[in-house]
CSV table of C-alpha atoms and ligand atoms in Angstrom, one decimal:
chain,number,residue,atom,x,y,z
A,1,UNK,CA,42.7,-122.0,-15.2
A,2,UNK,CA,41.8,-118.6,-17.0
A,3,UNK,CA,44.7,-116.3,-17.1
A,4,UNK,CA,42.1,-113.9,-15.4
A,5,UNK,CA,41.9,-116.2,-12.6
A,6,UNK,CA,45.5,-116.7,-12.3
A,7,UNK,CA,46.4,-113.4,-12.1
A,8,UNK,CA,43.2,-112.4,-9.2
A,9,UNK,CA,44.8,-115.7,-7.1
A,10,UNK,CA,48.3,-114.1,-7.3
A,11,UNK,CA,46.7,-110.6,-6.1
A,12,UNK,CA,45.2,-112.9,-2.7
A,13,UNK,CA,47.8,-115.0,-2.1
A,14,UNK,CA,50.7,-111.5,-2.6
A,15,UNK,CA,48.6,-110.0,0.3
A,16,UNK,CA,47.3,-112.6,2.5
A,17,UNK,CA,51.1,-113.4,3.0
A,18,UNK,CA,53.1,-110.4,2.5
A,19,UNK,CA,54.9,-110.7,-0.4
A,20,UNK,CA,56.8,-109.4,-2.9
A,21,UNK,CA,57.0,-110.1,-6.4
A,22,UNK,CA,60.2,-108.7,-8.1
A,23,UNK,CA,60.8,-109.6,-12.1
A,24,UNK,CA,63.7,-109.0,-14.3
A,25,UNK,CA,63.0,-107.4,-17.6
A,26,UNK,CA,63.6,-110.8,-19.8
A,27,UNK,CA,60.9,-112.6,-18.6
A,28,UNK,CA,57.1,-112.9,-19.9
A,29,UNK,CA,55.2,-109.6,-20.5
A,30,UNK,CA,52.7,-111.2,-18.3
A,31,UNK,CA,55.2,-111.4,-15.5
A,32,UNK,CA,56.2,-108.2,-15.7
A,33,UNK,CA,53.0,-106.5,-16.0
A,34,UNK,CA,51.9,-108.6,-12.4
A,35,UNK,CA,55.2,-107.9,-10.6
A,36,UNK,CA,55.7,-105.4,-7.6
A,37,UNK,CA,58.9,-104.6,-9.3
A,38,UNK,CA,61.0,-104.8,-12.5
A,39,UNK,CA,64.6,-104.3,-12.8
A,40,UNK,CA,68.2,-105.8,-14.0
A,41,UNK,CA,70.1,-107.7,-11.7
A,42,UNK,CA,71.5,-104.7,-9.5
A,43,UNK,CA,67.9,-103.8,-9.0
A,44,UNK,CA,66.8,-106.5,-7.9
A,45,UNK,CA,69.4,-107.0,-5.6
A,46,UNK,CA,68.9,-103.7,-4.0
A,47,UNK,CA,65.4,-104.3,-3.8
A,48,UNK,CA,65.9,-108.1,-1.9
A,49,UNK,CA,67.7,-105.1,0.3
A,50,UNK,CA,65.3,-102.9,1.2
A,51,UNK,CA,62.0,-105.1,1.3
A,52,UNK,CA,60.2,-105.4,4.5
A,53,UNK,CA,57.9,-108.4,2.8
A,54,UNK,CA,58.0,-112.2,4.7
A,55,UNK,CA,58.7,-113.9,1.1
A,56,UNK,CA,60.3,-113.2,-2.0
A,57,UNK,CA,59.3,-114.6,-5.6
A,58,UNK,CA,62.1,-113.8,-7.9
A,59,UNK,CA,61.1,-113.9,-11.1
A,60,UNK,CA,64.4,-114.3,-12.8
A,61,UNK,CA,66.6,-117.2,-12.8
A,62,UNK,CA,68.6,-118.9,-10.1
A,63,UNK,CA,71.6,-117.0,-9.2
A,64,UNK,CA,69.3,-114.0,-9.2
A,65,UNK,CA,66.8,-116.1,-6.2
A,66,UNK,CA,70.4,-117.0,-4.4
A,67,UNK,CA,71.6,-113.6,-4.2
A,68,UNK,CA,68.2,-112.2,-3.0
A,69,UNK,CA,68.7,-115.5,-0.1
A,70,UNK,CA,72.3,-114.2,0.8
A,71,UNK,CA,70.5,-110.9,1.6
A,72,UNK,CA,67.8,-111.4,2.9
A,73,UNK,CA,68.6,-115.2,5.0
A,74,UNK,CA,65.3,-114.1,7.0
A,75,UNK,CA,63.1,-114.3,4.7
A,76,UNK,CA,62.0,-117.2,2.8
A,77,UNK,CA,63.1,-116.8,-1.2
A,78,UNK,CA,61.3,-118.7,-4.0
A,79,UNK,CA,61.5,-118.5,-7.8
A,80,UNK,CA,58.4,-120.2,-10.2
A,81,UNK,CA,60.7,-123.2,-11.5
A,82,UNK,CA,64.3,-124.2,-9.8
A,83,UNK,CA,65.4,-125.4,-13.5
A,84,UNK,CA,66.0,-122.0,-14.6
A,85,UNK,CA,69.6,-121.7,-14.4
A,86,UNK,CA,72.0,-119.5,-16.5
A,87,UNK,CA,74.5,-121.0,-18.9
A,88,UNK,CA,77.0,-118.2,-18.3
A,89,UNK,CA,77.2,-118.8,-14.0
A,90,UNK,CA,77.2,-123.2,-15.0
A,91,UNK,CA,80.6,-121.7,-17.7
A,92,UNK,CA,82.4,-121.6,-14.1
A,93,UNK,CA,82.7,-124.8,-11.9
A,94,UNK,CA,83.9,-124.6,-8.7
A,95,UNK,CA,86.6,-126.8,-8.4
A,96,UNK,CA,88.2,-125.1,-11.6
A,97,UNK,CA,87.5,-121.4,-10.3
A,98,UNK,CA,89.6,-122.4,-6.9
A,99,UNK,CA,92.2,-123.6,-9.1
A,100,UNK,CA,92.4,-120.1,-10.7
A,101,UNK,CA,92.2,-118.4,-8.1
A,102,UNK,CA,95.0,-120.4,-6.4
A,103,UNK,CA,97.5,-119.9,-9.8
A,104,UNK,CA,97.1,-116.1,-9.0
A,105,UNK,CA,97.1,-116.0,-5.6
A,106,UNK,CA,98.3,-111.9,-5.4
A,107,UNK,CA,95.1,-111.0,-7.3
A,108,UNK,CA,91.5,-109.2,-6.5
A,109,UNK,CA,88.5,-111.6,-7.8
A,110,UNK,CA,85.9,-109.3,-9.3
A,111,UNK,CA,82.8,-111.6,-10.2
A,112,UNK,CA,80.0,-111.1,-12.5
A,113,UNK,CA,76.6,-111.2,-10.4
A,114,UNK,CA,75.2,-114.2,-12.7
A,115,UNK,CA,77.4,-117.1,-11.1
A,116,UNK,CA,76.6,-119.5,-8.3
A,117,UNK,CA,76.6,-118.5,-3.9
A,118,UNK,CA,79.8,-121.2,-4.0
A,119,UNK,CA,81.8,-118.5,-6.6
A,120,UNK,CA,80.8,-115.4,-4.7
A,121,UNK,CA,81.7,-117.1,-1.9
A,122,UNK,CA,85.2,-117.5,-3.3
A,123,UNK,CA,85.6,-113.4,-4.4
A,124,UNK,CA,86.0,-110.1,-3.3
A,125,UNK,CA,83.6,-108.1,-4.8
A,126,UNK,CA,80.8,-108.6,-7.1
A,127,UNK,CA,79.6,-106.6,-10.2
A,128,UNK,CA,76.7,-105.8,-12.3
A,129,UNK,CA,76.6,-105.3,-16.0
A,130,UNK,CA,75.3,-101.6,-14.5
A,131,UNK,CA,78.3,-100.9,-12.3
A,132,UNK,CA,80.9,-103.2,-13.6
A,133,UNK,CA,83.0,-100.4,-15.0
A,134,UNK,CA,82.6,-97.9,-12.2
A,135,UNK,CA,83.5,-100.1,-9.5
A,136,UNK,CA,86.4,-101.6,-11.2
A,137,UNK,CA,87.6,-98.2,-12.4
A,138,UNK,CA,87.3,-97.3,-8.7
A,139,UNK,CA,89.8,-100.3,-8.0
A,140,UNK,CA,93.8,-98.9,-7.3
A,141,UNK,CA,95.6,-98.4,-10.5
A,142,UNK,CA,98.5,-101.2,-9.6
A,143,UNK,CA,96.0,-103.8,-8.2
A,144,UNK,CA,95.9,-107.3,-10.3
A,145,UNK,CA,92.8,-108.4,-10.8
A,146,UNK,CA,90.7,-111.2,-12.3
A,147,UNK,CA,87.4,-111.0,-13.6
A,148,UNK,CA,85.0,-114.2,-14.3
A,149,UNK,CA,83.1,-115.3,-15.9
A,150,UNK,CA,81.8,-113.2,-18.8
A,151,UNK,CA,84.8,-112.6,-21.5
A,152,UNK,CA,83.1,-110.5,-23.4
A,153,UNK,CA,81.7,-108.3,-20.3
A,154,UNK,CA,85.2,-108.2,-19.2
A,155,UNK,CA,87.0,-107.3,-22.4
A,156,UNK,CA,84.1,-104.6,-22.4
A,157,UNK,CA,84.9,-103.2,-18.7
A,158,UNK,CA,89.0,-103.4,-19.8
A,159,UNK,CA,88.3,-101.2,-23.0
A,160,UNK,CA,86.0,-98.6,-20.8
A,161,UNK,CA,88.5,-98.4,-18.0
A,162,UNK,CA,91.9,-99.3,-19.5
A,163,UNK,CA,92.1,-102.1,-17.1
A,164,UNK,CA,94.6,-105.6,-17.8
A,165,UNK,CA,92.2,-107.7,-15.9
A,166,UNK,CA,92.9,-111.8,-16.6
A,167,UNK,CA,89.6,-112.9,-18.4
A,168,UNK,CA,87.6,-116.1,-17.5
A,169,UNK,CA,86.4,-117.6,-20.9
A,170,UNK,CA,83.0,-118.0,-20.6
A,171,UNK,CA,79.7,-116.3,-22.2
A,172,UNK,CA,75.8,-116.2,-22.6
A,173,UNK,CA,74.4,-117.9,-24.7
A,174,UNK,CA,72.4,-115.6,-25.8
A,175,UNK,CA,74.2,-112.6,-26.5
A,176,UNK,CA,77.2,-114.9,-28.2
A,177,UNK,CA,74.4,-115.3,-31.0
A,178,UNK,CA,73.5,-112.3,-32.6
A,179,UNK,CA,73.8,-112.1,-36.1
A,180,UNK,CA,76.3,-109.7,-37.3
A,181,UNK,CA,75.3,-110.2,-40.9
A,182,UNK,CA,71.7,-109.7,-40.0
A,183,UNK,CA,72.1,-106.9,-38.0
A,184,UNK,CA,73.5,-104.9,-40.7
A,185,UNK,CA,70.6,-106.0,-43.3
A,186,UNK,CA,68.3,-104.1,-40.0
A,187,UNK,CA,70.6,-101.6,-40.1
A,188,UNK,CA,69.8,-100.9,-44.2
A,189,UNK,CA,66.6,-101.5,-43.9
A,190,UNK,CA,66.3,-98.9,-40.8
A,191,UNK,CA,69.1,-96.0,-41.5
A,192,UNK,CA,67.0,-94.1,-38.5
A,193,UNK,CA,67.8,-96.6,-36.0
A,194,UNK,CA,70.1,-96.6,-33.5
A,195,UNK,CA,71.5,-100.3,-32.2
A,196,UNK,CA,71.3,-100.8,-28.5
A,197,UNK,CA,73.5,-103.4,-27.1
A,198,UNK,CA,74.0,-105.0,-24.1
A,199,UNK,CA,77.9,-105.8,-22.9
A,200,UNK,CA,77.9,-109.2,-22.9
A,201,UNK,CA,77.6,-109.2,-26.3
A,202,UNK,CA,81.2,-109.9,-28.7
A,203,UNK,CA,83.4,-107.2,-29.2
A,204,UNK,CA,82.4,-106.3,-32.9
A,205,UNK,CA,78.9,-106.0,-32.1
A,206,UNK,CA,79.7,-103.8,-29.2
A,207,UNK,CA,82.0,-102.0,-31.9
A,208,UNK,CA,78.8,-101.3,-34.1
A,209,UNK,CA,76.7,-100.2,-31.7
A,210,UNK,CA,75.3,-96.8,-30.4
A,211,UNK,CA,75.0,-97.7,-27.1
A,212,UNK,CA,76.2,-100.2,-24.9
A,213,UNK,CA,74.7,-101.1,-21.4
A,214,UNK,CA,72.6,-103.3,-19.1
A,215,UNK,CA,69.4,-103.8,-19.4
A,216,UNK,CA,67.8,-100.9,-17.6
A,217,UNK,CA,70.6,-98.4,-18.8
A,218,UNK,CA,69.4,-99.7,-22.4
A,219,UNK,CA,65.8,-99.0,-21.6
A,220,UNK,CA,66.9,-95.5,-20.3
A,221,UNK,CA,68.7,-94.6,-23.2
A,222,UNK,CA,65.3,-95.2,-25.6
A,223,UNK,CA,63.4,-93.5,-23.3
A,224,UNK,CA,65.8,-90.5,-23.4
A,225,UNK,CA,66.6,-90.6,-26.9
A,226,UNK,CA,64.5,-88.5,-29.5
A,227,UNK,CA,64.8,-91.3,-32.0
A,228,UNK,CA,62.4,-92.9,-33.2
A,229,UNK,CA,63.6,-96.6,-34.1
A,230,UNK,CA,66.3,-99.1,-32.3
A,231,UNK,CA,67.7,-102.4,-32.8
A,232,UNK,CA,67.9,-104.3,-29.7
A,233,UNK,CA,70.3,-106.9,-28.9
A,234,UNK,CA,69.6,-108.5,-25.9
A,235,UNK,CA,67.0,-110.8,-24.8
A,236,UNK,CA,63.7,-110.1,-26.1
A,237,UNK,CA,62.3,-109.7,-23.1
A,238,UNK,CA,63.2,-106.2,-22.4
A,239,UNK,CA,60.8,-104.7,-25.6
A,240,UNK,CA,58.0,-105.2,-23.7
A,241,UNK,CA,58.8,-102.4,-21.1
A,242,UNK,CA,60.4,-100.7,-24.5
A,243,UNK,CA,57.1,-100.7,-25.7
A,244,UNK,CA,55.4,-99.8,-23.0
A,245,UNK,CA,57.1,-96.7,-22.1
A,246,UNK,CA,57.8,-95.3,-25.7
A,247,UNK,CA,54.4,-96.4,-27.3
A,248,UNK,CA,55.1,-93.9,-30.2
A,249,UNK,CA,59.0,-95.7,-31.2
A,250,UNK,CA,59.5,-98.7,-32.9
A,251,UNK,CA,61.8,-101.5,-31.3
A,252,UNK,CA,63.5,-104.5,-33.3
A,253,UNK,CA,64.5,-107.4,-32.0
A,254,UNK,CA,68.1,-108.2,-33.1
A,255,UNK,CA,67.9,-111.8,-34.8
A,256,UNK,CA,70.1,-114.4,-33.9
A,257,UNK,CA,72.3,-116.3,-36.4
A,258,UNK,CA,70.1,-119.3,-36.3
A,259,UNK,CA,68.1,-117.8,-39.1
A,260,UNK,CA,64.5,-119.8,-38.3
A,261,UNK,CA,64.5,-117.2,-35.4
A,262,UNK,CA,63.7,-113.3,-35.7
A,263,UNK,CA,65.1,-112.2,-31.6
A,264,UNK,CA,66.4,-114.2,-29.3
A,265,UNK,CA,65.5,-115.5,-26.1
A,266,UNK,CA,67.3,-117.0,-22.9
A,267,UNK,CA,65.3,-120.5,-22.9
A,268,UNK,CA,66.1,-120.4,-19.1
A,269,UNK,CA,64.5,-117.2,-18.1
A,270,UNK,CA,61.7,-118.5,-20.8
A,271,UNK,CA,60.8,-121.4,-18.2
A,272,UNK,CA,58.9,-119.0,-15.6
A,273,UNK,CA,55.7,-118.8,-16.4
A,274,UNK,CA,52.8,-116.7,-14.8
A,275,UNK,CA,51.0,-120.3,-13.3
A,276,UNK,CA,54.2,-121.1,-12.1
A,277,UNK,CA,54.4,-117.9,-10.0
A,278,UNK,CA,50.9,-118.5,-9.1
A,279,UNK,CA,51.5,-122.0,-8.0
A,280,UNK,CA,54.9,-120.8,-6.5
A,281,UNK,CA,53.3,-118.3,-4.4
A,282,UNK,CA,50.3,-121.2,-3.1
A,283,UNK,CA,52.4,-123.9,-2.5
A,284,UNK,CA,56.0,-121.8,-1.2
A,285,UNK,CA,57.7,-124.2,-3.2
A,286,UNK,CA,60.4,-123.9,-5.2
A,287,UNK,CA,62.3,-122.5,-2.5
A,288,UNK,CA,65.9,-121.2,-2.5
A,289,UNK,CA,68.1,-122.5,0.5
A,290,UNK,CA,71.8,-121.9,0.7
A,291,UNK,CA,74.1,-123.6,3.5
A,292,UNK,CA,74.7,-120.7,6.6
A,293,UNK,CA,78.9,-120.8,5.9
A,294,UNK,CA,78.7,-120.1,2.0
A,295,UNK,CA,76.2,-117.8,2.8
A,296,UNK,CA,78.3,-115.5,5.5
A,297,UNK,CA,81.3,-115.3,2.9
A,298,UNK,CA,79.3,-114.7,0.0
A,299,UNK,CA,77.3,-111.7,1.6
A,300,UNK,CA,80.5,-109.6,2.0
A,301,UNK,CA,81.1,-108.9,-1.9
A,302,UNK,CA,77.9,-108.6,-2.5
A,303,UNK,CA,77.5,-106.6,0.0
A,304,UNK,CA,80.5,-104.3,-1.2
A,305,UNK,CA,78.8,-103.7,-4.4
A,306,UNK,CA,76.0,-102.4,-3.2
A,307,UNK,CA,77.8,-100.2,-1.0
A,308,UNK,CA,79.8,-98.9,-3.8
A,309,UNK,CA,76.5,-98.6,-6.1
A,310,UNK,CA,75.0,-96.3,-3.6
A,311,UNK,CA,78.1,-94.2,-2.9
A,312,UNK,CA,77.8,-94.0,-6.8
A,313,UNK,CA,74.1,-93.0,-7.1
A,314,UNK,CA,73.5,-96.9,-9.0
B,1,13P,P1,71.3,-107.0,-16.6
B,1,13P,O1,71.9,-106.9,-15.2
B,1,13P,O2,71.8,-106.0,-17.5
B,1,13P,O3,69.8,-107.0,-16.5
B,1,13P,O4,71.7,-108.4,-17.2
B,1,13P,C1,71.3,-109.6,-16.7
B,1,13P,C2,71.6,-110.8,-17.5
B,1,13P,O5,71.4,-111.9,-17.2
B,1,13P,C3,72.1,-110.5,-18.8
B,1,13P,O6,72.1,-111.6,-19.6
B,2,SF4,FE1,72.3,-116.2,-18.1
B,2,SF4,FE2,72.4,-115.3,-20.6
B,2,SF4,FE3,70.1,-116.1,-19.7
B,2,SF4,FE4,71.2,-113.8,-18.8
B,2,SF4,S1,70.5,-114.2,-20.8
B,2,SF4,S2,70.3,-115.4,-17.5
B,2,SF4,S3,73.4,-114.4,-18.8
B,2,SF4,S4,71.9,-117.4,-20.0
């Protein structure tokens, strides 16, 4: 089918049955440029909040789907291909988490929002890379507290806030890969250009960096900035509402150290494509479902954050 086509049979099918399509920024330009809404992961939680729609598409991967489901359990959550998962929420099994969490019984469990329903079910608040450090700062100075399952995330929020927090070792995939070397052969290349980075990224490419933060604070910063030229590592997605809203600046992918690549992509947000949606929105398949009792103990973190992000203005 014509993408033309494609896109007109998503515009029917969106209204005939009230729904709502919501995208993060890493996936296809096309996806963005058809969905209702684009946002990070707070975002997009906060609009699975407020919608008044009968259906969901979540254009994003799967913990993003779940989280909209443990929101919204009335309405009926889908996302264009169930394979896309996240390496950083499969870095933190169950069975091991529990066993964590059971070694340190006296302490709070701050989770990132990219693991699985089963691991918010098992914490006390969640977090986004966009109000990470302002809801942990807002935690009691004494309070113990552990923080999965991002290390590099979490050293970042224990730097901001000067925090102890007990780090789970896991990472992204994609933001472990950036090239340092690389990066500082942009840099020469480009002495104008500031490097935007996001903080799941290592320590000494955080260290580097003119600006740290998720993905919309990253987009907000080029917008705001009266600089002309940026490096940007995170998933390549995000320059294409760069581009969009700053037509007159320049954006660079940061390259990976696999050096047949010049950016780098999350190969799991990569598997939506825009005839997925399309046939996602037809058939109402594939859908999210999460059992009732995982589902009533994960809502209460998340539901925490969300209170704290408005009290914050996030
Ligand atoms: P943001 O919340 O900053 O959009 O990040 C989501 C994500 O998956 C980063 O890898
Ligand atoms: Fe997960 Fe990394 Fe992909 Fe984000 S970019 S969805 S953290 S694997």
């Amino acid at each position: 089918m014509e993408k033309s086509e494609i896109i007109k049979n998503i515009n029917t099918l969106r209204k005939e049955k009230n729904a709502i399509i919501l995208s993060h920024f890493y996936q296809d330009g096309d996806i963005q440029d058809i969905a209702d809404f684009i946002g990070d992961s707070l975002a997009l939680a906060q609009w699975a909040a407020k919608t008044t729609a009968d259906i969901i598409v979540l254009c994003g991967v799967h913990f993003m789907g779940e989280t909209a489901k443990i929101i919204c359990p009335e309405k009926r959550v889908f996302i264009p291909d169930i394979k896309a998962g996240c390496s950083l929420a499969d870095s933190c099994a169950v069975e091991e988490f529990q066993q964590f969490i059971d070694e340190h019984p006296d302490y709070t469990v701050v989770s990132y929002i990219n693991t699985s329903a089963a691991i918010k079910a098992l914490s006390d608040i969640i977090v986004t890379s966009a109000n990470a450090a302002k809801i942990i700062a807002s935690l009691p100075e004494d309070e113990k507290i552990i923080f999965v399952p991002d290390k590099n995330l979490g050293d970042y929020v224990n730097k901001q806030t000067g925090k102890n927090m007990l780090l789970w070792n896991g990472a992204c995939h994609v933001h472990q890969q950036f090239s340092i070397e690389r990066i500082l052969e942009l840099k020469q290349q480009y002495p104008d250009a500031l490097l935007l980075t996001h903080p799941e990224c290592p320590a000494n490419l955080r260290e580097i960096s003119d600006h740290v933060g998720s993905t919309s604070s990253m987009l907000k910063f080029s917008k705001n900035s009266d600089k002309k030229q940026f490096i940007v590592a995170t998933e390549a997605g995000i320059l294409h509402q760069m581009k969009k809203e700053n037509p007159d600046k320049k954006f660079i992918p940061a390259p990976p150290k696999d050096s047949a690549n010049t950016c780098n992509e999350c190969v799991f947000m990569r598997m939506n494509t825009l005839e997925k949606l399309y046939l996602c929105l037809k058939n109402e398949t594939p859908e999210i479902f999460i059992d009732e009792e995982t589902r009533l103990k994960a809502v209460r973190p998340i539901k925490k954050m969300l209170e704290i992000s408005s009290k914050y203005g996030l």
